[in-house]
mmCIF file of C-alpha atoms in Angstrom:
data_model
loop_
_atom_site.group_PDB
_atom_site.id
_atom_site.type_symbol
_atom_site.label_atom_id
_atom_site.label_comp_id
_atom_site.label_asym_id
_atom_site.label_seq_id
_atom_site.Cartn_x
_atom_site.Cartn_y
_atom_site.Cartn_z
ATOM 1 C CA MET A 1 36.748 22.531 3.802
ATOM 2 C CA THR A 2 35.286 19.136 2.896
ATOM 3 C CA VAL A 3 32.492 19.224 0.318
ATOM 4 C CA VAL A 4 29.799 16.583 0.830
ATOM 5 C CA PRO A 5 28.791 14.488 -2.221
ATOM 6 C CA SER A 6 25.440 16.233 -2.688
ATOM 7 C CA GLY A 7 27.029 19.692 -2.454
ATOM 8 C CA GLU A 8 25.563 22.655 -0.597
ATOM 9 C CA GLN A 9 22.482 21.937 1.521
ATOM 10 C CA TYR A 10 19.449 24.243 1.574
ATOM 11 C CA GLU A 11 16.921 23.629 4.340
ATOM 12 C CA ILE A 12 13.378 24.956 4.260
ATOM 13 C CA ALA A 13 10.896 24.704 7.113
ATOM 14 C CA TYR A 14 7.246 25.403 7.835
ATOM 15 C CA ARG A 15 5.651 24.518 11.165
ATOM 16 C CA ASP A 16 6.490 20.822 11.734
ATOM 17 C CA GLN A 17 7.756 20.231 8.180
ATOM 18 C CA ARG A 18 11.392 20.191 7.102
ATOM 19 C CA ALA A 19 12.970 19.579 3.700
ATOM 20 C CA VAL A 20 16.548 19.675 2.452
ATOM 21 C CA ILE A 21 17.303 20.495 -1.187
ATOM 22 C CA VAL A 22 20.810 20.035 -2.546
ATOM 23 C CA GLU A 23 23.183 21.647 -4.990
ATOM 24 C CA VAL A 24 23.819 18.438 -6.949
ATOM 25 C CA GLY A 25 20.975 17.995 -9.407
ATOM 26 C CA GLY A 26 18.799 20.502 -7.541
ATOM 27 C CA GLY A 27 17.360 17.408 -5.884
ATOM 28 C CA LEU A 28 15.240 16.744 -2.799
ATOM 29 C CA ARG A 29 17.346 14.915 -0.218
ATOM 30 C CA THR A 30 14.930 14.681 2.734
ATOM 31 C CA TYR A 31 11.385 15.678 3.710
ATOM 32 C CA THR A 32 9.844 15.141 7.140
ATOM 33 C CA ALA A 33 6.534 16.102 8.727
ATOM 34 C CA GLY A 34 5.851 15.859 12.444
ATOM 35 C CA GLY A 35 9.293 14.317 12.865
ATOM 36 C CA ALA A 36 8.414 11.392 10.561
ATOM 37 C CA ASP A 37 10.077 10.689 7.221
ATOM 38 C CA VAL A 38 7.831 11.289 4.231
ATOM 39 C CA LEU A 39 10.621 10.342 1.840
ATOM 40 C CA ASP A 40 13.154 7.534 1.948
ATOM 41 C CA GLY A 41 15.964 9.971 1.404
ATOM 42 C CA TYR A 42 19.702 9.784 1.926
ATOM 43 C CA PRO A 43 22.256 11.235 4.395
ATOM 44 C CA PRO A 44 24.399 14.270 3.545
ATOM 45 C CA GLU A 45 27.576 12.194 3.427
ATOM 46 C CA ALA A 46 26.162 9.994 0.626
ATOM 47 C CA MET A 47 25.440 10.382 -3.066
ATOM 48 C CA SER A 48 21.886 10.008 -4.301
ATOM 49 C CA SER A 49 21.318 6.359 -5.200
ATOM 50 C CA GLY A 50 18.683 4.906 -7.484
ATOM 51 C CA GLY A 51 17.663 8.374 -8.662
ATOM 52 C CA ARG A 52 16.630 9.239 -5.097
ATOM 53 C CA GLY A 53 15.015 12.699 -5.048
ATOM 54 C CA GLN A 54 16.412 13.713 -8.429
ATOM 55 C CA LEU A 55 14.956 15.835 -11.238
ATOM 56 C CA LEU A 56 14.776 14.086 -14.618
ATOM 57 C CA ILE A 57 15.386 16.681 -17.333
ATOM 58 C CA PRO A 58 15.270 17.055 -20.357
ATOM 59 C CA TRP A 59 13.720 13.598 -20.517
ATOM 60 C CA PRO A 60 12.520 11.141 -17.863
ATOM 61 C CA ASN A 61 13.281 7.426 -17.904
ATOM 62 C CA ARG A 62 15.050 5.730 -20.801
ATOM 63 C CA VAL A 63 16.091 6.500 -24.372
ATOM 64 C CA ASN A 64 16.616 3.305 -26.339
ATOM 65 C CA GLY A 65 20.337 2.994 -27.042
ATOM 66 C CA GLY A 66 20.628 6.735 -26.368
ATOM 67 C CA ARG A 67 19.673 7.340 -30.008
ATOM 68 C CA TRP A 68 17.190 9.911 -31.296
ATOM 69 C CA SER A 69 16.821 12.275 -34.219
ATOM 70 C CA LEU A 70 16.416 16.042 -34.474
ATOM 71 C CA ASP A 71 15.406 17.499 -37.838
ATOM 72 C CA GLY A 72 16.611 14.330 -39.514
ATOM 73 C CA GLU A 73 20.017 14.447 -37.874
ATOM 74 C CA GLY A 74 20.893 11.483 -35.668
ATOM 75 C CA GLN A 75 21.869 12.188 -32.068
ATOM 76 C CA GLN A 76 23.777 9.867 -29.727
ATOM 77 C CA LEU A 77 23.531 10.434 -25.984
ATOM 78 C CA PRO A 78 25.975 8.986 -23.456
ATOM 79 C CA LEU A 79 24.814 5.571 -22.245
ATOM 80 C CA THR A 80 24.211 6.145 -18.553
ATOM 81 C CA GLU A 81 22.366 2.858 -17.971
ATOM 82 C CA VAL A 82 25.328 0.834 -19.109
ATOM 83 C CA ALA A 83 24.056 -2.701 -18.483
ATOM 84 C CA ALA A 84 20.949 -2.127 -20.613
ATOM 85 C CA GLY A 85 22.661 0.171 -23.117
ATOM 86 C CA ASN A 86 20.300 3.113 -22.586
ATOM 87 C CA ALA A 87 20.503 6.795 -21.740
ATOM 88 C CA ILE A 88 18.461 7.322 -18.588
ATOM 89 C CA HIS A 89 16.860 10.205 -16.690
ATOM 90 C CA GLY A 90 18.261 13.210 -18.498
ATOM 91 C CA LEU A 91 21.371 15.340 -18.196
ATOM 92 C CA VAL A 92 21.082 17.413 -15.014
ATOM 93 C CA ARG A 93 21.112 14.859 -12.167
ATOM 94 C CA TRP A 94 24.812 15.401 -11.374
ATOM 95 C CA ALA A 95 25.109 19.040 -12.424
ATOM 96 C CA SER A 96 25.508 21.889 -9.942
ATOM 97 C CA TRP A 97 22.398 23.998 -9.353
ATOM 98 C CA ALA A 98 22.453 27.323 -7.518
ATOM 99 C CA PRO A 99 19.816 29.019 -5.350
ATOM 100 C CA ALA A 100 18.087 31.854 -7.181
ATOM 101 C CA GLU A 101 16.122 32.627 -4.021
ATOM 102 C CA HIS A 102 15.955 31.108 -0.547
ATOM 103 C CA ASP A 103 13.745 32.076 2.358
ATOM 104 C CA GLY A 104 12.424 30.204 5.365
ATOM 105 C CA ALA A 105 9.824 28.064 3.647
ATOM 106 C CA ALA A 106 10.939 28.002 0.007
ATOM 107 C CA VAL A 107 13.988 27.734 -2.198
ATOM 108 C CA THR A 108 14.361 28.041 -5.977
ATOM 109 C CA MET A 109 17.262 26.181 -7.556
ATOM 110 C CA ALA A 110 18.464 27.200 -11.024
ATOM 111 C CA HIS A 111 20.648 25.639 -13.712
ATOM 112 C CA ARG A 112 21.476 26.366 -17.339
ATOM 113 C CA LEU A 113 21.704 23.235 -19.470
ATOM 114 C CA HIS A 114 24.147 23.879 -22.315
ATOM 115 C CA PRO A 115 24.465 21.943 -25.582
ATOM 116 C CA GLN A 116 26.611 18.823 -25.374
ATOM 117 C CA PRO A 117 27.162 15.626 -27.356
ATOM 118 C CA GLY A 118 23.762 14.174 -28.208
ATOM 119 C CA TRP A 119 21.885 17.250 -26.949
ATOM 120 C CA PRO A 120 21.953 20.492 -28.983
ATOM 121 C CA GLY A 121 19.523 22.610 -26.932
ATOM 122 C CA THR A 122 19.998 25.333 -24.302
ATOM 123 C CA LEU A 123 17.529 25.371 -21.418
ATOM 124 C CA ASP A 124 17.244 27.670 -18.432
ATOM 125 C CA LEU A 125 15.824 25.542 -15.623
ATOM 126 C CA ALA A 126 14.328 26.443 -12.251
ATOM 127 C CA ALA A 127 12.886 24.210 -9.542
ATOM 128 C CA ARG A 128 11.003 25.879 -6.698
ATOM 129 C CA TYR A 129 10.400 23.858 -3.528
ATOM 130 C CA ALA A 130 7.861 25.403 -1.140
ATOM 131 C CA LEU A 131 6.279 24.245 2.131
ATOM 132 C CA ASP A 132 2.876 25.360 3.389
ATOM 133 C CA ASP A 133 -0.232 23.954 5.071
ATOM 134 C CA ASP A 134 -0.792 21.591 2.134
ATOM 135 C CA GLY A 135 2.695 20.057 2.289
ATOM 136 C CA LEU A 136 5.470 20.359 -0.281
ATOM 137 C CA THR A 137 4.936 21.850 -3.742
ATOM 138 C CA VAL A 138 7.576 21.537 -6.480
ATOM 139 C CA THR A 139 7.318 23.806 -9.522
ATOM 140 C CA VAL A 140 9.692 23.069 -12.403
ATOM 141 C CA THR A 141 10.096 25.682 -15.138
ATOM 142 C CA ALA A 142 12.091 25.318 -18.346
ATOM 143 C CA ARG A 143 12.752 28.103 -20.856
ATOM 144 C CA ASN A 144 14.285 27.547 -24.267
ATOM 145 C CA ALA A 145 17.256 29.924 -24.130
ATOM 146 C CA GLY A 146 18.575 28.823 -27.520
ATOM 147 C CA GLY A 147 17.779 29.915 -31.041
ATOM 148 C CA GLU A 148 16.050 26.751 -32.313
ATOM 149 C CA PRO A 149 12.990 24.718 -31.227
ATOM 150 C CA CYS A 150 13.896 22.241 -28.507
ATOM 151 C CA PRO A 151 12.213 19.005 -27.343
ATOM 152 C CA TYR A 152 11.557 18.717 -23.632
ATOM 153 C CA GLY A 153 10.367 16.264 -21.013
ATOM 154 C CA VAL A 154 10.474 16.395 -17.227
ATOM 155 C CA GLY A 155 10.132 13.963 -14.357
ATOM 156 C CA ALA A 156 10.945 13.552 -10.681
ATOM 157 C CA HIS A 157 12.089 10.591 -8.604
ATOM 158 C CA PRO A 158 10.937 10.736 -4.950
ATOM 159 C CA TYR A 159 10.828 7.535 -2.881
ATOM 160 C CA LEU A 160 7.820 7.595 -0.550
ATOM 161 C CA THR A 161 7.696 5.904 2.844
ATOM 162 C CA VAL A 162 5.061 5.453 5.547
ATOM 163 C CA GLY A 163 7.440 3.968 8.065
ATOM 164 C CA THR A 164 7.127 0.292 7.184
ATOM 165 C CA PRO A 165 10.487 -1.545 7.064
ATOM 166 C CA ARG A 166 9.556 -2.837 3.610
ATOM 167 C CA VAL A 167 7.011 -1.594 1.108
ATOM 168 C CA ASP A 168 5.185 -4.936 1.147
ATOM 169 C CA ALA A 169 2.904 -3.947 4.040
ATOM 170 C CA ALA A 170 2.065 -0.499 2.664
ATOM 171 C CA SER A 171 -1.143 0.042 0.696
ATOM 172 C CA LEU A 172 -0.992 1.746 -2.685
ATOM 173 C CA GLU A 173 -3.790 3.579 -4.477
ATOM 174 C CA LEU A 174 -2.898 4.446 -8.074
ATOM 175 C CA PRO A 175 -5.666 5.865 -10.308
ATOM 176 C CA ALA A 176 -4.293 4.608 -13.640
ATOM 177 C CA ALA A 177 -6.194 2.468 -16.159
ATOM 178 C CA THR A 178 -3.276 1.507 -18.440
ATOM 179 C CA ARG A 179 0.227 0.178 -17.905
ATOM 180 C CA LEU A 180 3.188 0.105 -20.243
ATOM 181 C CA VAL A 181 4.618 -3.283 -21.201
ATOM 182 C CA THR A 182 8.375 -3.152 -21.704
ATOM 183 C CA ASP A 183 11.109 -5.342 -23.092
ATOM 184 C CA GLU A 184 14.016 -6.653 -21.032
ATOM 185 C CA ARG A 185 15.795 -3.289 -21.406
ATOM 186 C CA GLY A 186 12.897 -1.231 -20.060
ATOM 187 C CA ILE A 187 11.714 0.112 -23.434
ATOM 188 C CA PRO A 188 7.909 0.188 -23.927
ATOM 189 C CA THR A 189 6.490 -2.236 -26.466
ATOM 190 C CA ALA A 190 2.743 -1.947 -25.758
ATOM 191 C CA ALA A 191 0.121 -0.291 -23.566
ATOM 192 C CA VAL A 192 -2.498 -2.575 -21.983
ATOM 193 C CA PRO A 193 -5.416 -2.164 -19.543
ATOM 194 C CA VAL A 194 -4.747 -2.932 -15.889
ATOM 195 C CA GLN A 195 -8.272 -4.298 -15.401
ATOM 196 C CA GLY A 196 -8.158 -7.824 -14.029
ATOM 197 C CA THR A 197 -4.375 -7.863 -13.521
ATOM 198 C CA ARG A 198 -2.023 -7.490 -10.570
ATOM 199 C CA TYR A 199 -1.183 -4.021 -11.867
ATOM 200 C CA ASP A 200 -4.626 -2.684 -10.940
ATOM 201 C CA PHE A 201 -4.204 -0.431 -7.910
ATOM 202 C CA ARG A 202 -7.196 1.798 -8.612
ATOM 203 C CA ALA A 203 -8.631 0.569 -5.332
ATOM 204 C CA ALA A 204 -6.089 0.765 -2.517
ATOM 205 C CA ARG A 205 -4.481 -2.548 -1.616
ATOM 206 C CA PRO A 206 -1.237 -3.771 -0.040
ATOM 207 C CA ILE A 207 1.725 -3.975 -2.400
ATOM 208 C CA GLY A 208 2.632 -7.397 -1.028
ATOM 209 C CA ASP A 209 5.338 -9.148 -3.017
ATOM 210 C CA ASP A 210 4.535 -7.357 -6.302
ATOM 211 C CA VAL A 211 7.659 -6.264 -8.139
ATOM 212 C CA LEU A 212 7.053 -2.956 -9.898
ATOM 213 C CA ASP A 213 9.234 -1.034 -12.303
ATOM 214 C CA THR A 214 6.229 -0.051 -14.332
ATOM 215 C CA GLY A 215 4.895 2.932 -16.239
ATOM 216 C CA PHE A 216 1.217 3.862 -16.003
ATOM 217 C CA THR A 217 -1.032 6.236 -17.930
ATOM 218 C CA ASP A 218 -4.730 7.014 -18.568
ATOM 219 C CA LEU A 219 -4.764 8.749 -15.218
ATOM 220 C CA THR A 220 -7.955 9.674 -13.373
ATOM 221 C CA ARG A 221 -7.797 13.226 -12.083
ATOM 222 C CA ASP A 222 -9.657 15.038 -9.361
ATOM 223 C CA ALA A 223 -11.763 18.137 -9.991
ATOM 224 C CA ASP A 224 -8.667 20.336 -9.637
ATOM 225 C CA GLY A 225 -6.979 18.549 -12.554
ATOM 226 C CA ARG A 226 -4.482 16.755 -10.366
ATOM 227 C CA VAL A 227 -3.855 13.032 -10.232
ATOM 228 C CA ARG A 228 -3.224 11.713 -6.715
ATOM 229 C CA VAL A 229 -1.333 8.569 -5.724
ATOM 230 C CA ARG A 230 -1.700 7.483 -2.103
ATOM 231 C CA LEU A 231 0.513 5.322 0.068
ATOM 232 C CA SER A 232 -0.627 4.361 3.555
ATOM 233 C CA ALA A 233 0.605 2.310 6.508
ATOM 234 C CA PRO A 234 -1.317 -0.860 7.456
ATOM 235 C CA ASP A 235 -2.705 0.710 10.645
ATOM 236 C CA GLY A 236 -3.770 3.861 8.768
ATOM 237 C CA ARG A 237 -1.833 6.119 11.144
ATOM 238 C CA ARG A 238 0.557 7.382 8.476
ATOM 239 C CA GLY A 239 0.074 8.183 4.842
ATOM 240 C CA VAL A 240 1.276 10.383 2.027
ATOM 241 C CA SER A 241 -0.236 11.411 -1.285
ATOM 242 C CA LEU A 242 1.749 12.493 -4.318
ATOM 243 C CA TRP A 243 -0.123 14.770 -6.691
ATOM 244 C CA ALA A 244 0.792 15.930 -10.182
ATOM 245 C CA ASP A 245 -0.814 18.490 -12.467
ATOM 246 C CA ARG A 246 -1.866 18.058 -16.092
ATOM 247 C CA ALA A 247 1.675 18.567 -17.365
ATOM 248 C CA PHE A 248 2.362 15.022 -16.145
ATOM 249 C CA THR A 249 0.697 12.337 -18.262
ATOM 250 C CA HIS A 250 2.506 9.253 -16.932
ATOM 251 C CA LEU A 251 3.584 7.804 -13.608
ATOM 252 C CA MET A 252 6.404 5.346 -13.014
ATOM 253 C CA VAL A 253 6.188 3.104 -9.943
ATOM 254 C CA PHE A 254 9.363 1.399 -8.724
ATOM 255 C CA THR A 255 9.574 -0.860 -5.673
ATOM 256 C CA GLY A 256 13.363 -0.756 -5.685
ATOM 257 C CA ASP A 257 14.071 -4.441 -6.213
ATOM 258 C CA THR A 258 17.239 -3.810 -8.234
ATOM 259 C CA LEU A 259 18.812 -1.392 -5.764
ATOM 260 C CA ALA A 260 21.662 -2.231 -3.405
ATOM 261 C CA PRO A 261 20.469 -4.858 -0.877
ATOM 262 C CA ALA A 262 20.172 -2.409 2.028
ATOM 263 C CA ALA A 263 17.890 -0.109 0.006
ATOM 264 C CA ARG A 264 15.653 -2.667 -1.714
ATOM 265 C CA ARG A 265 11.894 -2.285 -1.150
ATOM 266 C CA ARG A 266 12.531 0.307 1.571
ATOM 267 C CA GLY A 267 10.475 2.966 -0.204
ATOM 268 C CA VAL A 268 8.263 3.251 -3.287
ATOM 269 C CA ALA A 269 9.413 5.576 -6.050
ATOM 270 C CA ILE A 270 6.387 7.351 -7.514
ATOM 271 C CA GLU A 271 7.737 9.237 -10.514
ATOM 272 C CA PRO A 272 5.558 11.826 -12.271
ATOM 273 C CA MET A 273 6.605 12.094 -15.939
ATOM 274 C CA SER A 274 5.485 14.492 -18.667
ATOM 275 C CA CYS A 275 6.024 11.813 -21.320
ATOM 276 C CA PRO A 276 6.547 8.042 -21.469
ATOM 277 C CA PRO A 277 9.887 6.240 -21.542
ATOM 278 C CA ASN A 278 11.743 6.533 -24.868
ATOM 279 C CA ALA A 279 9.799 9.676 -25.776
ATOM 280 C CA LEU A 280 12.888 11.452 -27.063
ATOM 281 C CA ALA A 281 13.173 8.744 -29.735
ATOM 282 C CA THR A 282 9.464 8.247 -30.478
ATOM 283 C CA GLY A 283 8.263 11.821 -29.981
ATOM 284 C CA GLU A 284 5.301 10.615 -27.923
ATOM 285 C CA GLY A 285 4.211 13.223 -25.397
ATOM 286 C CA LEU A 286 7.234 15.483 -25.903
ATOM 287 C CA ALA A 287 6.818 19.211 -25.482
ATOM 288 C CA TRP A 288 8.440 21.369 -28.156
ATOM 289 C CA LEU A 289 9.624 24.732 -26.927
ATOM 290 C CA ASN A 290 10.213 27.554 -29.377
ATOM 291 C CA PRO A 291 12.968 30.057 -28.565
ATOM 292 C CA GLY A 292 11.959 31.935 -25.417
ATOM 293 C CA GLU A 293 9.016 29.631 -24.704
ATOM 294 C CA ARG A 294 8.469 28.206 -21.212
ATOM 295 C CA HIS A 295 7.138 24.918 -19.867
ATOM 296 C CA VAL A 296 5.819 24.748 -16.295
ATOM 297 C CA ALA A 297 5.042 21.523 -14.441
ATOM 298 C CA GLN A 298 3.977 21.133 -10.824
ATOM 299 C CA TRP A 299 3.798 18.226 -8.413
ATOM 300 C CA GLY A 300 3.771 17.847 -4.677
ATOM 301 C CA LEU A 301 3.516 15.747 -1.532
ATOM 302 C CA HIS A 302 0.824 15.895 1.142
ATOM 303 C CA PRO A 303 1.687 13.998 4.332
ATOM 304 C CA ALA A 304 -1.038 12.600 6.576
ATOM 305 C CA LEU A 305 -0.310 11.667 10.186
ATOM 306 C CA GLY A 306 -2.903 9.895 12.330
#
C-alpha cells in the first residue's frame, strides 16, 4: 500500500464544513465551508510546503543560529532554515501523530516529544480539531512529562484564502499596535508602533503589493479575550476571521513572497504565536512548565459566506 506524504488522513465534518487533519505533524491540510476553501491547503499527494497548516512546537518561528541556554548549559538545535542559519518552527512538524479520539466532527491528535540533540525536555502533546456552528476550533495542550522544568512555546501556520487569485485584492484587518523589526535573517531587533506606517492594518484595507513576513504584538482583544484577524474578498461575499485566546501574544503575517512561484501570494499565513521569534534564546514570553504541568492554547477560524 502506498503511503501519501502527509500520512493517514482524518476527516471531520459538520453541516457544510469539512476539514482534513493529517498524521504528519498533526497538521490541518484542508478546511472548507459551503464548498469554498477557507484555507489555501495542499493535496494529499503533496508534502506541506511553507509550513502550510502545521503546528509549531515547542517554539514558533526562529531561534537565532539554533542556539539557546538551559540552566547555563548551551544547547544547539539542528539548523532547519539552512540559508539563514536558524532553527525554525519547532520539532514536531514532520513527526507522526496518532488519533487519540476521532468522531464525526472532531479529532484529537497526540504525540510525545522526546529529548533529542538541542532539546532536553519531554512533552506530551495533543491537538484537538473540532467543528461546530462557530467554525473550527483548535485546542493545543502540552504537558511536561519529564522530571525537570521545561520551556515551551506554541504556534500554528494556517494560510487563509477568500478566493482571490492573489492576496493583493483581499482586505486585511489586524488589531495590532506594534510590529517587530527584524534583521536580514528574520531575528527581531526592535519593536515599533505601526501608527502612520504601511504596517497599520487596524482598519481593514486591501493588502495591495505590501510584502509581509512580519510579527505583530500589542493586540486589541474583544470582550471574550480573543484577538480577531479578518480577511475579506473585495466584493464582501466571502470572509474569514482567525481568533486566538490570551495564550497567544503575537501574530505573524506572511504573504508568501518567498514560496515556490506557483504558491506565492496565493494565501495569507496568519500565525498565532505564544511568544515572539527567538524566544527560546531570549526567554521573552516563554512558558515554563514544571513536571506534570499543562499549557493550553486555543485558536480557531470562523468562515463568513455572503
